Amino acid sequence: MDCIFCKIIKGEIPSTKVYEDEKILAFKDINPMAPVHVLVIPKEHIPSCDGITAQNSAVVAHIFENIPEIAKKCGCTNGYRVITNCGDDAKQSVKHLHFHILGGKSLPENMG
Ligand code: DGP
């Protein structure tokens, strides 16, 4: 499958990893929108939020169980934002489920 994030998981494309275990990987976004901009992804290929089911949702819970520690470790000491883009209207550019962690500064209120 021609998926950039699957290639990052396999080590075929380099990334700056900040957390990894058997189910998930977190790495720095190549185009940071904030001082801290990390992507957290499942190692299992799930295309987007639309692909989350009762069969695979445990990995999503696992991601959220680890997000506070990842955010803290990366320097989000005063809060952070978690975002996932799903589909064309949201401008999802990589079709592998990922959660952006943004922080390290006071973020703008407007998200729309
Ligand atoms: P989204 O628009 O939600 O699909 O965001 C995809 C993000 O992935 C975007 O912020 C840039 C990042 N990205 C794309 N390709 C690469 C890559 O090869 N390496 C890293 N570290 N990030 C990437």
JSON list of C-alpha atoms and ligand atoms in Angstrom, two decimals:
[
{"chain": "A", "resi": 1, "resn": "MET", "atom": "CA", "xyz": [0.00, 0.00, 0.00]},
{"chain": "A", "resi": 2, "resn": "ASP", "atom": "CA", "xyz": [1.32, 3.42, -0.94]},
{"chain": "A", "resi": 3, "resn": "CYS", "atom": "CA", "xyz": [0.81, 5.12, 2.43]},
{"chain": "A", "resi": 4, "resn": "ILE", "atom": "CA", "xyz": [3.42, 7.59, 3.71]},
{"chain": "A", "resi": 5, "resn": "PHE", "atom": "CA", "xyz": [2.64, 6.88, 7.35]},
{"chain": "A", "resi": 6, "resn": "CYS", "atom": "CA", "xyz": [2.83, 3.09, 6.85]},
{"chain": "A", "resi": 7, "resn": "LYS", "atom": "CA", "xyz": [6.28, 3.72, 5.34]},
{"chain": "A", "resi": 8, "resn": "ILE", "atom": "CA", "xyz": [7.26, 5.82, 8.37]},
{"chain": "A", "resi": 9, "resn": "ILE", "atom": "CA", "xyz": [6.11, 2.97, 10.66]},
{"chain": "A", "resi": 10, "resn": "LYS", "atom": "CA", "xyz": [8.25, 0.51, 8.67]},
{"chain": "A", "resi": 11, "resn": "GLY", "atom": "CA", "xyz": [11.24, 2.88, 8.78]},
{"chain": "A", "resi": 12, "resn": "GLU", "atom": "CA", "xyz": [11.27, 3.31, 4.99]},
{"chain": "A", "resi": 13, "resn": "ILE", "atom": "CA", "xyz": [10.81, 7.07, 5.42]},
{"chain": "A", "resi": 14, "resn": "PRO", "atom": "CA", "xyz": [12.76, 8.76, 8.26]},
{"chain": "A", "resi": 15, "resn": "SER", "atom": "CA", "xyz": [10.92, 10.58, 11.03]},
{"chain": "A", "resi": 16, "resn": "THR", "atom": "CA", "xyz": [11.68, 12.15, 14.37]},
{"chain": "A", "resi": 17, "resn": "LYS", "atom": "CA", "xyz": [9.99, 9.72, 16.74]},
{"chain": "A", "resi": 18, "resn": "VAL", "atom": "CA", "xyz": [8.88, 10.93, 20.15]},
{"chain": "A", "resi": 19, "resn": "TYR", "atom": "CA", "xyz": [7.02, 7.82, 21.33]},
{"chain": "A", "resi": 20, "resn": "GLU", "atom": "CA", "xyz": [6.57, 4.27, 20.09]},
{"chain": "A", "resi": 21, "resn": "ASP", "atom": "CA", "xyz": [5.08, 1.05, 21.39]},
{"chain": "A", "resi": 22, "resn": "GLU", "atom": "CA", "xyz": [3.68, -2.09, 19.75]},
{"chain": "A", "resi": 23, "resn": "LYS", "atom": "CA", "xyz": [0.44, -0.38, 18.72]},
{"chain": "A", "resi": 24, "resn": "ILE", "atom": "CA", "xyz": [1.17, 3.30, 18.05]},
{"chain": "A", "resi": 25, "resn": "LEU", "atom": "CA", "xyz": [3.82, 5.77, 16.92]},
{"chain": "A", "resi": 26, "resn": "ALA", "atom": "CA", "xyz": [4.21, 9.49, 17.61]},
{"chain": "A", "resi": 27, "resn": "PHE", "atom": "CA", "xyz": [6.57, 11.66, 15.54]},
{"chain": "A", "resi": 28, "resn": "LYS", "atom": "CA", "xyz": [7.16, 15.33, 14.75]},
{"chain": "A", "resi": 29, "resn": "ASP", "atom": "CA", "xyz": [5.10, 16.82, 11.93]},
{"chain": "A", "resi": 30, "resn": "ILE", "atom": "CA", "xyz": [7.25, 17.75, 8.91]},
{"chain": "A", "resi": 31, "resn": "ASN", "atom": "CA", "xyz": [5.45, 21.09, 8.60]},
{"chain": "A", "resi": 32, "resn": "PRO", "atom": "CA", "xyz": [4.97, 22.32, 12.18]},
{"chain": "A", "resi": 33, "resn": "MET", "atom": "CA", "xyz": [2.11, 24.75, 12.82]},
{"chain": "A", "resi": 34, "resn": "ALA", "atom": "CA", "xyz": [3.14, 25.37, 16.45]},
{"chain": "A", "resi": 35, "resn": "PRO", "atom": "CA", "xyz": [6.31, 24.97, 18.56]},
{"chain": "A", "resi": 36, "resn": "VAL", "atom": "CA", "xyz": [5.03, 21.50, 19.46]},
{"chain": "A", "resi": 37, "resn": "HIS", "atom": "CA", "xyz": [3.40, 19.67, 16.54]},
{"chain": "A", "resi": 38, "resn": "VAL", "atom": "CA", "xyz": [3.36, 15.92, 16.86]},
{"chain": "A", "resi": 39, "resn": "LEU", "atom": "CA", "xyz": [1.33, 13.30, 15.00]},
{"chain": "A", "resi": 40, "resn": "VAL", "atom": "CA", "xyz": [0.10, 10.19, 16.79]},
{"chain": "A", "resi": 41, "resn": "ILE", "atom": "CA", "xyz": [-0.86, 7.26, 14.58]},
{"chain": "A", "resi": 42, "resn": "PRO", "atom": "CA", "xyz": [-1.98, 3.66, 14.94]},
{"chain": "A", "resi": 43, "resn": "LYS", "atom": "CA", "xyz": [0.43, 1.13, 13.41]},
{"chain": "A", "resi": 44, "resn": "GLU", "atom": "CA", "xyz": [-2.61, -0.60, 11.95]},
{"chain": "A", "resi": 45, "resn": "HIS", "atom": "CA", "xyz": [-3.67, 1.19, 8.76]},
{"chain": "A", "resi": 46, "resn": "ILE", "atom": "CA", "xyz": [-7.00, 2.90, 9.44]},
{"chain": "A", "resi": 47, "resn": "PRO", "atom": "CA", "xyz": [-7.73, 5.47, 6.68]},
{"chain": "A", "resi": 48, "resn": "SER", "atom": "CA", "xyz": [-9.47, 8.10, 8.83]},
{"chain": "A", "resi": 49, "resn": "CYS", "atom": "CA", "xyz": [-12.03, 8.61, 11.59]},
{"chain": "A", "resi": 50, "resn": "ASP", "atom": "CA", "xyz": [-14.54, 7.08, 9.20]},
{"chain": "A", "resi": 51, "resn": "GLY", "atom": "CA", "xyz": [-12.65, 3.79, 9.45]},
{"chain": "A", "resi": 52, "resn": "ILE", "atom": "CA", "xyz": [-12.97, 3.49, 13.24]},
{"chain": "A", "resi": 53, "resn": "THR", "atom": "CA", "xyz": [-15.11, 0.49, 14.22]},
{"chain": "A", "resi": 54, "resn": "ALA", "atom": "CA", "xyz": [-15.94, -1.54, 17.32]},
{"chain": "A", "resi": 55, "resn": "GLN", "atom": "CA", "xyz": [-13.26, -3.99, 16.12]},
{"chain": "A", "resi": 56, "resn": "ASN", "atom": "CA", "xyz": [-10.36, -1.48, 15.96]},
{"chain": "A", "resi": 57, "resn": "SER", "atom": "CA", "xyz": [-11.36, 1.30, 18.38]},
{"chain": "A", "resi": 58, "resn": "ALA", "atom": "CA", "xyz": [-9.16, -0.07, 21.17]},
{"chain": "A", "resi": 59, "resn": "VAL", "atom": "CA", "xyz": [-6.13, 1.42, 19.42]},
{"chain": "A", "resi": 60, "resn": "VAL", "atom": "CA", "xyz": [-7.84, 4.82, 19.39]},
{"chain": "A", "resi": 61, "resn": "ALA", "atom": "CA", "xyz": [-8.40, 4.53, 23.14]},
{"chain": "A", "resi": 62, "resn": "HIS", "atom": "CA", "xyz": [-4.74, 3.54, 23.47]},
{"chain": "A", "resi": 63, "resn": "ILE", "atom": "CA", "xyz": [-3.71, 6.66, 21.56]},
{"chain": "A", "resi": 64, "resn": "PHE", "atom": "CA", "xyz": [-5.73, 8.87, 23.89]},
{"chain": "A", "resi": 65, "resn": "GLU", "atom": "CA", "xyz": [-4.39, 7.08, 26.96]},
{"chain": "A", "resi": 66, "resn": "ASN", "atom": "CA", "xyz": [-0.88, 8.06, 25.78]},
{"chain": "A", "resi": 67, "resn": "ILE", "atom": "CA", "xyz": [-1.52, 11.58, 24.48]},
{"chain": "A", "resi": 68, "resn": "PRO", "atom": "CA", "xyz": [-1.14, 13.36, 27.85]},
{"chain": "A", "resi": 69, "resn": "GLU", "atom": "CA", "xyz": [2.28, 11.80, 28.45]},
{"chain": "A", "resi": 70, "resn": "ILE", "atom": "CA", "xyz": [3.43, 12.44, 24.86]},
{"chain": "A", "resi": 71, "resn": "ALA", "atom": "CA", "xyz": [2.27, 16.07, 25.03]},
{"chain": "A", "resi": 72, "resn": "LYS", "atom": "CA", "xyz": [4.00, 16.62, 28.37]},
{"chain": "A", "resi": 73, "resn": "LYS", "atom": "CA", "xyz": [7.21, 14.97, 27.16]},
{"chain": "A", "resi": 74, "resn": "CYS", "atom": "CA", "xyz": [7.24, 17.22, 24.07]},
{"chain": "A", "resi": 75, "resn": "GLY", "atom": "CA", "xyz": [6.94, 20.38, 26.14]},
{"chain": "A", "resi": 76, "resn": "CYS", "atom": "CA", "xyz": [3.22, 21.14, 26.37]},
{"chain": "A", "resi": 77, "resn": "THR", "atom": "CA", "xyz": [3.26, 22.39, 29.94]},
{"chain": "A", "resi": 78, "resn": "ASN", "atom": "CA", "xyz": [0.24, 24.68, 29.74]},
{"chain": "A", "resi": 79, "resn": "GLY", "atom": "CA", "xyz": [-2.25, 22.78, 27.59]},
{"chain": "A", "resi": 80, "resn": "TYR", "atom": "CA", "xyz": [-2.46, 21.55, 24.03]},
{"chain": "A", "resi": 81, "resn": "ARG", "atom": "CA", "xyz": [-4.92, 20.90, 21.21]},
{"chain": "A", "resi": 82, "resn": "VAL", "atom": "CA", "xyz": [-5.71, 17.50, 19.65]},
{"chain": "A", "resi": 83, "resn": "ILE", "atom": "CA", "xyz": [-7.06, 17.55, 16.10]},
{"chain": "A", "resi": 84, "resn": "THR", "atom": "CA", "xyz": [-7.91, 14.95, 13.48]},
{"chain": "A", "resi": 85, "resn": "ASN", "atom": "CA", "xyz": [-8.91, 15.87, 9.95]},
{"chain": "A", "resi": 86, "resn": "CYS", "atom": "CA", "xyz": [-11.36, 13.50, 8.26]},
{"chain": "A", "resi": 87, "resn": "GLY", "atom": "CA", "xyz": [-12.06, 13.67, 4.55]},
{"chain": "A", "resi": 88, "resn": "ASP", "atom": "CA", "xyz": [-11.91, 16.32, 1.87]},
{"chain": "A", "resi": 89, "resn": "ASP", "atom": "CA", "xyz": [-13.78, 19.17, 3.58]},
{"chain": "A", "resi": 90, "resn": "ALA", "atom": "CA", "xyz": [-11.40, 18.88, 6.54]},
{"chain": "A", "resi": 91, "resn": "LYS", "atom": "CA", "xyz": [-8.43, 18.83, 4.11]},
{"chain": "A", "resi": 92, "resn": "GLN", "atom": "CA", "xyz": [-7.16, 15.46, 5.28]},
{"chain": "A", "resi": 93, "resn": "SER", "atom": "CA", "xyz": [-4.00, 15.05, 3.20]},
{"chain": "A", "resi": 94, "resn": "VAL", "atom": "CA", "xyz": [-2.66, 11.73, 4.51]},
{"chain": "A", "resi": 95, "resn": "LYS", "atom": "CA", "xyz": [-5.19, 8.89, 4.45]},
{"chain": "A", "resi": 96, "resn": "HIS", "atom": "CA", "xyz": [-3.91, 7.16, 7.56]},
{"chain": "A", "resi": 97, "resn": "LEU", "atom": "CA", "xyz": [-5.69, 8.07, 10.80]},
{"chain": "A", "resi": 98, "resn": "HIS", "atom": "CA", "xyz": [-3.61, 10.57, 12.76]},
{"chain": "A", "resi": 99, "resn": "PHE", "atom": "CA", "xyz": [-4.08, 12.92, 15.66]},
{"chain": "A", "resi": 100, "resn": "HIS", "atom": "CA", "xyz": [-2.23, 16.22, 15.67]},
{"chain": "A", "resi": 101, "resn": "ILE", "atom": "CA", "xyz": [-0.98, 17.41, 19.06]},
{"chain": "A", "resi": 102, "resn": "LEU", "atom": "CA", "xyz": [-0.40, 21.17, 18.91]},
{"chain": "A", "resi": 103, "resn": "GLY", "atom": "CA", "xyz": [1.01, 23.31, 21.69]},
{"chain": "A", "resi": 104, "resn": "GLY", "atom": "CA", "xyz": [4.01, 25.06, 23.14]},
{"chain": "A", "resi": 105, "resn": "LYS", "atom": "CA", "xyz": [2.35, 28.46, 22.78]},
{"chain": "A", "resi": 106, "resn": "SER", "atom": "CA", "xyz": [-1.04, 30.11, 23.28]},
{"chain": "A", "resi": 107, "resn": "LEU", "atom": "CA", "xyz": [-2.99, 28.82, 20.26]},
{"chain": "A", "resi": 108, "resn": "PRO", "atom": "CA", "xyz": [-5.48, 30.89, 18.23]},
{"chain": "A", "resi": 109, "resn": "GLU", "atom": "CA", "xyz": [-9.14, 30.49, 19.25]},
{"chain": "A", "resi": 110, "resn": "ASN", "atom": "CA", "xyz": [-10.43, 30.28, 15.69]},
{"chain": "A", "resi": 111, "resn": "MET", "atom": "CA", "xyz": [-10.34, 26.74, 14.31]},
{"chain": "A", "resi": 112, "resn": "GLY", "atom": "CA", "xyz": [-12.75, 27.22, 11.43]},
{"chain": "B", "resi": 1, "resn": "DGP", "atom": "P1", "xyz": [-3.62, 16.21, 7.60]},
{"chain": "B", "resi": 1, "resn": "DGP", "atom": "O1", "xyz": [-3.82, 17.48, 6.83]},
{"chain": "B", "resi": 1, "resn": "DGP", "atom": "O2", "xyz": [-4.46, 16.20, 8.83]},
{"chain": "B", "resi": 1, "resn": "DGP", "atom": "O3", "xyz": [-3.80, 14.98, 6.73]},
{"chain": "B", "resi": 1, "resn": "DGP", "atom": "O4", "xyz": [-2.11, 16.26, 8.07]},
{"chain": "B", "resi": 1, "resn": "DGP", "atom": "C1", "xyz": [-1.08, 15.49, 7.58]},
{"chain": "B", "resi": 1, "resn": "DGP", "atom": "C2", "xyz": [0.18, 15.98, 8.24]},
{"chain": "B", "resi": 1, "resn": "DGP", "atom": "O5", "xyz": [1.21, 15.06, 7.93]},
{"chain": "B", "resi": 1, "resn": "DGP", "atom": "C3", "xyz": [0.66, 17.34, 7.76]},
{"chain": "B", "resi": 1, "resn": "DGP", "atom": "O6", "xyz": [0.60, 18.26, 8.85]},
{"chain": "B", "resi": 1, "resn": "DGP", "atom": "C4", "xyz": [2.08, 17.13, 7.29]},
{"chain": "B", "resi": 1, "resn": "DGP", "atom": "C5", "xyz": [2.43, 15.76, 7.83]},
{"chain": "B", "resi": 1, "resn": "DGP", "atom": "N1", "xyz": [3.28, 14.97, 6.98]},
{"chain": "B", "resi": 1, "resn": "DGP", "atom": "C6", "xyz": [3.04, 14.63, 5.67]},
{"chain": "B", "resi": 1, "resn": "DGP", "atom": "N2", "xyz": [4.05, 13.88, 5.20]},
{"chain": "B", "resi": 1, "resn": "DGP", "atom": "C7", "xyz": [4.93, 13.74, 6.22]},
{"chain": "B", "resi": 1, "resn": "DGP", "atom": "C8", "xyz": [6.18, 13.06, 6.35]},
{"chain": "B", "resi": 1, "resn": "DGP", "atom": "O7", "xyz": [6.70, 12.43, 5.43]},
{"chain": "B", "resi": 1, "resn": "DGP", "atom": "N3", "xyz": [6.81, 13.15, 7.55]},
{"chain": "B", "resi": 1, "resn": "DGP", "atom": "C9", "xyz": [6.27, 13.83, 8.61]},
{"chain": "B", "resi": 1, "resn": "DGP", "atom": "N4", "xyz": [6.97, 13.85, 9.74]},
{"chain": "B", "resi": 1, "resn": "DGP", "atom": "N5", "xyz": [5.09, 14.47, 8.51]},
{"chain": "B", "resi": 1, "resn": "DGP", "atom": "C10", "xyz": [4.44, 14.42, 7.35]}
]
